[in-house]
mmCIF file of C-alpha atoms in Angstrom:
data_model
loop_
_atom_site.group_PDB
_atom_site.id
_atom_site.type_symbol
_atom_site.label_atom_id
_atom_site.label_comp_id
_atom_site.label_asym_id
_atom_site.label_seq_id
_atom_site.Cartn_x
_atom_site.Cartn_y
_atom_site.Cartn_z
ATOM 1 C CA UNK A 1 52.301 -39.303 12.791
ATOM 2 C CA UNK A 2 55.477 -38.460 10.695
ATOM 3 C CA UNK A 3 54.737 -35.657 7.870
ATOM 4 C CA UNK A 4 56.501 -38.550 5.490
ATOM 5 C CA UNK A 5 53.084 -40.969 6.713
ATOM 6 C CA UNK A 6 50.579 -37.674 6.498
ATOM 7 C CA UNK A 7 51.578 -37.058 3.166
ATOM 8 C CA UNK A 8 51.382 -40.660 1.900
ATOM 9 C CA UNK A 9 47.980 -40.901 3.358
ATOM 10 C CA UNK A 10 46.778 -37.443 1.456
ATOM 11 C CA UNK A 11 47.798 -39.065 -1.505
ATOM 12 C CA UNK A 12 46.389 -42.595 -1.119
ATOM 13 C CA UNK A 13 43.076 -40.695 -1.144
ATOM 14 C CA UNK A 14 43.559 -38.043 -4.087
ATOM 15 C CA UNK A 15 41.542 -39.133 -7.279
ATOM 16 C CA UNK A 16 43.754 -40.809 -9.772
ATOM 17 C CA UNK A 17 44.299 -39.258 -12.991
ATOM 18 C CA UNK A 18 44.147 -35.865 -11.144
ATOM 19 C CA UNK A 19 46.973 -33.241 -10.946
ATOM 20 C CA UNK A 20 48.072 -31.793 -7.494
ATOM 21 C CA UNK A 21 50.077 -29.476 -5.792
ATOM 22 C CA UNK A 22 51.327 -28.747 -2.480
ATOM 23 C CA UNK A 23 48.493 -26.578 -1.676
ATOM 24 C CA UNK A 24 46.300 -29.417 -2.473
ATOM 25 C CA UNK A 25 47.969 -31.118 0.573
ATOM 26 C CA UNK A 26 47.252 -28.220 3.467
ATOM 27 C CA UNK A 27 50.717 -28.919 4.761
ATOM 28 C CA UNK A 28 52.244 -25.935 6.827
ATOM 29 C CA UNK A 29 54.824 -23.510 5.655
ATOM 30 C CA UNK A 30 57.429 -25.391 7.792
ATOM 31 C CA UNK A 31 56.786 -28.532 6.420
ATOM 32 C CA UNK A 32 57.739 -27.902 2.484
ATOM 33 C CA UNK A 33 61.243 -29.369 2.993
ATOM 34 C CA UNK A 34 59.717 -32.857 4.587
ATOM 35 C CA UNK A 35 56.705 -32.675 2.175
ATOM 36 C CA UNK A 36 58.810 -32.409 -1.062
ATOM 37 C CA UNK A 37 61.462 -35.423 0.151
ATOM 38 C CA UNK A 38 58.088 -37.583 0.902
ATOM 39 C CA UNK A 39 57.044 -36.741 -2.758
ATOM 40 C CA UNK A 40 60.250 -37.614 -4.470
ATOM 41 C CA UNK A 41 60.472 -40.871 -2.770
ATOM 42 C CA UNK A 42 56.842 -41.532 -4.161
ATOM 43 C CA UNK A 43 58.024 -40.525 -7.133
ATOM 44 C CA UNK A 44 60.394 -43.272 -7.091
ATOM 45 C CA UNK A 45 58.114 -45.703 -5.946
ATOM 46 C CA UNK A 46 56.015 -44.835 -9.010
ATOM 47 C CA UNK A 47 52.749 -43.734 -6.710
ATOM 48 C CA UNK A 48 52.737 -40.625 -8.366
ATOM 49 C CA UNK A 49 54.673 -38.611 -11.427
ATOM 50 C CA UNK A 50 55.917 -35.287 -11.949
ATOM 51 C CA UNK A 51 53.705 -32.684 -14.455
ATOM 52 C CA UNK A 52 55.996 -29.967 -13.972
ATOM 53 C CA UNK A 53 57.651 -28.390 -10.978
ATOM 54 C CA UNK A 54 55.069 -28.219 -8.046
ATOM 55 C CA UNK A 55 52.415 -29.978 -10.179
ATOM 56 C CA UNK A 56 52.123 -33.840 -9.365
ATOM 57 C CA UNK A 57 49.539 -36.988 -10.400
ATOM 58 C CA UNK A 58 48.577 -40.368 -9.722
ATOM 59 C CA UNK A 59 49.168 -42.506 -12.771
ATOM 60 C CA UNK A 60 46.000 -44.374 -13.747
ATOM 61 C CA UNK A 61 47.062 -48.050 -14.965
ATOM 62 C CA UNK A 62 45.339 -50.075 -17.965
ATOM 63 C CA UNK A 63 45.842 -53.333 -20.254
ATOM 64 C CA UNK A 64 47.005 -50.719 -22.641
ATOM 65 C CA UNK A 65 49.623 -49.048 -20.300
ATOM 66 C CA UNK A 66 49.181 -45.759 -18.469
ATOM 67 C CA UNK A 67 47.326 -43.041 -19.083
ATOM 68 C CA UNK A 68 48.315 -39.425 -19.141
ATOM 69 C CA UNK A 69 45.899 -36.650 -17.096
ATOM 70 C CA UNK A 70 43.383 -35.119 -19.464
ATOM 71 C CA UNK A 71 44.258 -32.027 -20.980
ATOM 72 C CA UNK A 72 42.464 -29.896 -19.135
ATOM 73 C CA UNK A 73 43.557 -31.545 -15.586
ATOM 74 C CA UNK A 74 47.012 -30.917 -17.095
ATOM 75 C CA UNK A 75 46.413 -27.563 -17.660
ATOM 76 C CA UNK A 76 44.052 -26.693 -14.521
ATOM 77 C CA UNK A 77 46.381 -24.227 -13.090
ATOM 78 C CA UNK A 78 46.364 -22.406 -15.816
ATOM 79 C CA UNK A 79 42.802 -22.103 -16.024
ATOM 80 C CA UNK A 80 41.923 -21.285 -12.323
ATOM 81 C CA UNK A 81 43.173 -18.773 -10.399
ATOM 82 C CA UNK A 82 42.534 -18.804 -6.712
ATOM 83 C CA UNK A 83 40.198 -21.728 -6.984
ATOM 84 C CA UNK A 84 38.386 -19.478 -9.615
ATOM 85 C CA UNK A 85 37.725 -20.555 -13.032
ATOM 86 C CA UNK A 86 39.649 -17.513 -15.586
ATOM 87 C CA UNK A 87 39.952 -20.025 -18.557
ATOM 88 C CA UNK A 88 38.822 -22.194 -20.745
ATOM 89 C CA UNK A 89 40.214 -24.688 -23.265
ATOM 90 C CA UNK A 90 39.126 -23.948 -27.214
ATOM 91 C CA UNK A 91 39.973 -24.364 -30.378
ATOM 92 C CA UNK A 92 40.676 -27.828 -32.067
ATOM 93 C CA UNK A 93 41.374 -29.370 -28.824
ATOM 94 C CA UNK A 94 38.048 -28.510 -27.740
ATOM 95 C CA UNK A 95 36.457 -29.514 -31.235
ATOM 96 C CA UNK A 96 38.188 -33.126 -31.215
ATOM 97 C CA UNK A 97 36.871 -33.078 -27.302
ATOM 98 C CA UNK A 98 33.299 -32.300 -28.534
ATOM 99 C CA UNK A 99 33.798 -34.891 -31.769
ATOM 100 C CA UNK A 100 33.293 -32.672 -34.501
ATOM 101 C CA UNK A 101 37.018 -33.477 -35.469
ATOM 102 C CA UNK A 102 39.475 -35.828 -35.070
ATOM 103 C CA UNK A 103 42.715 -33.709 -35.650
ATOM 104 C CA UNK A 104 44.515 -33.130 -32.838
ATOM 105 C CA UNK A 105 46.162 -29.719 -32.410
ATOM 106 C CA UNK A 106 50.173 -29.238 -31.468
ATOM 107 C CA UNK A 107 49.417 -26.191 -29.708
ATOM 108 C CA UNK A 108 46.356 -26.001 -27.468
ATOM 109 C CA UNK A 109 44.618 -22.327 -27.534
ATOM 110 C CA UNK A 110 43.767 -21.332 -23.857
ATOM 111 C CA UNK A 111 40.288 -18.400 -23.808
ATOM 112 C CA UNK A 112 40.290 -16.022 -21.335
ATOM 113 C CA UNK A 113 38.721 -12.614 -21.087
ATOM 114 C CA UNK A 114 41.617 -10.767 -18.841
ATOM 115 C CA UNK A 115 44.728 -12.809 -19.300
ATOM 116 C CA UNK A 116 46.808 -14.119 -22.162
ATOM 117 C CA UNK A 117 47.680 -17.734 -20.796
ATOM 118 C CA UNK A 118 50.774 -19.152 -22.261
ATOM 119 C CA UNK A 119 51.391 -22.643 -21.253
ATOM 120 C CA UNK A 120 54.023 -25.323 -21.127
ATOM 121 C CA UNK A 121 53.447 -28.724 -19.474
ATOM 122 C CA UNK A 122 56.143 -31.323 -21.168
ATOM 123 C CA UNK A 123 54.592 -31.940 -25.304
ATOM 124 C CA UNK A 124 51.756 -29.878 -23.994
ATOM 125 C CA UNK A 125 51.895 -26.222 -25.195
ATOM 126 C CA UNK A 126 49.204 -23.793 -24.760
ATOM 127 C CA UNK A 127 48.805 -20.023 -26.340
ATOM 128 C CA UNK A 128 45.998 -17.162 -25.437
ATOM 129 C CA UNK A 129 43.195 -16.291 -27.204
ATOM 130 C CA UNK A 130 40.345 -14.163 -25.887
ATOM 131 C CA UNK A 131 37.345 -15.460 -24.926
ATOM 132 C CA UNK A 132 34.257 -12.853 -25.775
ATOM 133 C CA UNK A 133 32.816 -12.880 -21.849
ATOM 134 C CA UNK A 134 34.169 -13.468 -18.791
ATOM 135 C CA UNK A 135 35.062 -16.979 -17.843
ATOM 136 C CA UNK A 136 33.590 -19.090 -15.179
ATOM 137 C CA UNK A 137 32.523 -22.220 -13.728
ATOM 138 C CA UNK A 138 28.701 -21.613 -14.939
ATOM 139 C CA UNK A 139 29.273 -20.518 -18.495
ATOM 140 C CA UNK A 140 32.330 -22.042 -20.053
ATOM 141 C CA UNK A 141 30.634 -24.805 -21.303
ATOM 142 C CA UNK A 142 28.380 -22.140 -23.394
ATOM 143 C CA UNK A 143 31.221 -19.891 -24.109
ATOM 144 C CA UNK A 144 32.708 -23.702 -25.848
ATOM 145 C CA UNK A 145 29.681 -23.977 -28.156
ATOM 146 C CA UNK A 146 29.526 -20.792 -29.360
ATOM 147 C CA UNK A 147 33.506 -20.915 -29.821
ATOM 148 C CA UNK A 148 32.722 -24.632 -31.980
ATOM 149 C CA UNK A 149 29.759 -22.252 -34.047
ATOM 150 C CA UNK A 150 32.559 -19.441 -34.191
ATOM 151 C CA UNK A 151 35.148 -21.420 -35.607
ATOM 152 C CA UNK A 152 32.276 -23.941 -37.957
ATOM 153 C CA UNK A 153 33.334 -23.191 -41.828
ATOM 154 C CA UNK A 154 36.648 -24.105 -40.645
ATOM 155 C CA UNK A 155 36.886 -27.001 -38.598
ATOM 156 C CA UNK A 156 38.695 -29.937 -40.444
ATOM 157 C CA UNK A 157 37.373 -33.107 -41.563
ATOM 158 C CA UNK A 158 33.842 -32.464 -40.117
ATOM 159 C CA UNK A 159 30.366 -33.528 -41.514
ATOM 160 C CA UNK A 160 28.604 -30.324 -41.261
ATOM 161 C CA UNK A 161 25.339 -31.625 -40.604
ATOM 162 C CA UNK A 162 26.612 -34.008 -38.087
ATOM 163 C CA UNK A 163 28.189 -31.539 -36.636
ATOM 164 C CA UNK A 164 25.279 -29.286 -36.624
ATOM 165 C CA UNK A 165 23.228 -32.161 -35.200
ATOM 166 C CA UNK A 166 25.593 -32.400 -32.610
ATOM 167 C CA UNK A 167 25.942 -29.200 -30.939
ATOM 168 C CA UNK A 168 21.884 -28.946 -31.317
ATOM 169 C CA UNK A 169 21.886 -32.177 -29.150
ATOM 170 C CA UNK A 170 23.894 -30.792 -26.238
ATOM 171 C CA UNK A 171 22.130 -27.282 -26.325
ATOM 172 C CA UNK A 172 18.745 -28.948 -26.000
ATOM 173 C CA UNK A 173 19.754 -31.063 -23.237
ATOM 174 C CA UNK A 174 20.100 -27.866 -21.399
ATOM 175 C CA UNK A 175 17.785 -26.111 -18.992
ATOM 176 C CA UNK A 176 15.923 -22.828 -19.859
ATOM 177 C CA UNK A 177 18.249 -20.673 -18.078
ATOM 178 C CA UNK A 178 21.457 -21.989 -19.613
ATOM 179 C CA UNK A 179 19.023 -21.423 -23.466
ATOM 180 C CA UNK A 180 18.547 -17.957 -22.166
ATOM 181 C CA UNK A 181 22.122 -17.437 -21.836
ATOM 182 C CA UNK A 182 23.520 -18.959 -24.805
ATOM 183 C CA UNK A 183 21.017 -16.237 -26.724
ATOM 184 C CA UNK A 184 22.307 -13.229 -24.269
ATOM 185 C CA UNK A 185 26.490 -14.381 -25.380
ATOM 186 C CA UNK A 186 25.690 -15.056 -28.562
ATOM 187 C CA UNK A 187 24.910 -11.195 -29.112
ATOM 188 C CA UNK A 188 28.318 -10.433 -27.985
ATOM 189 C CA UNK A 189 29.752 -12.908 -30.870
ATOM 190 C CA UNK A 190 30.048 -11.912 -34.747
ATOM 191 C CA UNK A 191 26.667 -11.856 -36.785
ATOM 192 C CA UNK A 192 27.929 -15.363 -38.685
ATOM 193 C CA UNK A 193 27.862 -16.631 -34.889
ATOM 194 C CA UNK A 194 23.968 -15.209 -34.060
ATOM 195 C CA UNK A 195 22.576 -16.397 -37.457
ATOM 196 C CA UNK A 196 23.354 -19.562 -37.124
ATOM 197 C CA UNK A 197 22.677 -20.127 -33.820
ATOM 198 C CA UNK A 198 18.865 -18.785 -34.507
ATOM 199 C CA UNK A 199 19.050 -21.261 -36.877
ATOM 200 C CA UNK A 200 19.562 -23.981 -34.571
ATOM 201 C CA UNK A 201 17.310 -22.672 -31.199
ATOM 202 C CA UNK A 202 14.506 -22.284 -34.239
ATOM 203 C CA UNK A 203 14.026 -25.398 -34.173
ATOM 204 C CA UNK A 204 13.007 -25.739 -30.596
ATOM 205 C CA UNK A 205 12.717 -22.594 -29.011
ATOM 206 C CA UNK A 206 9.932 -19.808 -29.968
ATOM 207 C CA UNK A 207 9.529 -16.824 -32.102
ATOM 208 C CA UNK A 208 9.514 -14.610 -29.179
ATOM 209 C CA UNK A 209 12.924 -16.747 -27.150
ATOM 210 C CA UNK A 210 15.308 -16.170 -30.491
ATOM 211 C CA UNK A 211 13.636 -12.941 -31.424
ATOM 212 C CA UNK A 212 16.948 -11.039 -29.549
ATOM 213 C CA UNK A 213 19.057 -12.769 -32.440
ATOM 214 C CA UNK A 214 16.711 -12.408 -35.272
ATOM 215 C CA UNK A 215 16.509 -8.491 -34.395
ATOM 216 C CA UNK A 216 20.077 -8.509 -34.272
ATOM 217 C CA UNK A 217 21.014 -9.229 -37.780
ATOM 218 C CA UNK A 218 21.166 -6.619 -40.405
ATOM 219 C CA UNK A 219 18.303 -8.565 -43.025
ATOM 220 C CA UNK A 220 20.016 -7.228 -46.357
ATOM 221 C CA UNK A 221 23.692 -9.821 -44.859
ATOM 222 C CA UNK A 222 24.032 -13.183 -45.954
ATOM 223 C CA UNK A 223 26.220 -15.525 -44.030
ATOM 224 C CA UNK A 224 28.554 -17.626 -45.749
ATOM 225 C CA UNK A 225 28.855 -21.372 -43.895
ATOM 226 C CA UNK A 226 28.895 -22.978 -47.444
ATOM 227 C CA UNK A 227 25.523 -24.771 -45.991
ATOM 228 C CA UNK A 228 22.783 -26.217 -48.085
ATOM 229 C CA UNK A 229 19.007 -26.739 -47.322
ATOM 230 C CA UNK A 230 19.672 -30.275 -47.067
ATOM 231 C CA UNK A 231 21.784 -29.733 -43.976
ATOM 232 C CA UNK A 232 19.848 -26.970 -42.407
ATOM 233 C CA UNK A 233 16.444 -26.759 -43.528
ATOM 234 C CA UNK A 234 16.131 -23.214 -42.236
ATOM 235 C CA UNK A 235 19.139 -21.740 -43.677
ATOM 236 C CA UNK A 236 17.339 -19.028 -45.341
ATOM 237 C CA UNK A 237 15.405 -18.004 -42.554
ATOM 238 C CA UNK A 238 19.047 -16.923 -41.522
ATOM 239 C CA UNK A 239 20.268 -15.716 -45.067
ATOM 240 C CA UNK A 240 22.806 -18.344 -44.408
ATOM 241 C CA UNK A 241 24.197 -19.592 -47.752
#
């Protein structure tokens, strides 16, 4: 079999809407210089576009025309690093992902704990931020909640207690290990952060499970969210005002 047919084969059965590279298709060190000609005359073909040099995708068609990789596929080698998760997407791209907004950011912020990420993938521009714990697989997810309660007061054109009702829907969806966690990484966040968060796991979680964030918080601070009783019943359980 010609590399030219071995390549078009590896592609035919990549995901579409998924970005690529080389390494993706296990070809041998002496077969870059076939591999890349095979690409470029899929390219041409239309099978597959160009991200950005080495980076490739298969175009998924619709009625409406064709749609673009999701962010985060667009920006995946940025946030792995030798197959290792380092990074995570926050910020208002991750708050119009988790529809508490619907303002879309010209400059995605990229968390990690080691490495400031900068990031350019044609309109797509990314800048660091650091993320409070280190990033994986198993705990971004939490890290992004916590980020969303970090960031609450100041998230644009969001119903606060439809937002609230939100992120309390996706927490208790999650097992007791994942609960446990969310309370251990929500220490390592600002007090705003902890008290409302207690707020929230108060209302299905015991005394004793968000007693780590209640002891925690000096009793004499109020935390300004700008959050009545009406939205959070329990808001001065928290001194949250």
């Amino acid at each position: 079999m010609t590399i030219s047919r071995k390549i078009e084969d590896k592609v035919k059965n990549l995901p579409i809407g998924a970005t690529f590279t080389y390494q993706a298709l296990a070809v041998n060190a002496n077969e870059y210089g076939a591999t890349a000609k095979a690409l470029e005359r899929l390219i041409k073909k239309e099978v597959i576009k160009r991200v950005s040099t080495g980076v490739f995708y298969k175009p998924k068609q619709t009625i409406f025309g064709e749609l673009m990789p999701r962010e985060e596929e667009l920006l995946k080698n940025y946030l792995f690093e030798n197959g290792k998760r380092i990074a995570y997407i926050t910020g208002l791209s991750l708050y119009n992902k988790l529809g508490l907004t619907t303002q879309v950011p010209k400059i995605i912020k990229i968390a990690s704990r080691d490495k400031r990420i900068f990031a350019s993938i044609g309109n797509i521009k990314g800048k660091p931020v650091k993320s409070y714990i280190d990033v994986s697989d198993k705990n971004y997810y939490i890290l992004e909640i916590l980020d969303a309660l970090k960031d609450f007061k100041q998230i644009p054109d969001m119903d606060k207690k439809s937002g609230l009702l939100l992120l309390a829907d996706r927490i208790k969806k999650w097992d007791k290990t994942d609960k446990t966690v969310l309370i251990k990484y929500g220490l390592k966040y600002p007090p705003r952060v902890r008290a409302i968060l207690g707020a929230i796991l108060e209302n299905f979680m015991t005394t004793e499970e968000i007693k780590p964030l209640k002891d925690s918080l000096n009793p004499l601070s109020q935390y300004e969210y700008n959050i009545t009783e009406t939205i959070l019943p329990n808001a001065k359980n928290w001194n949250i005002i």
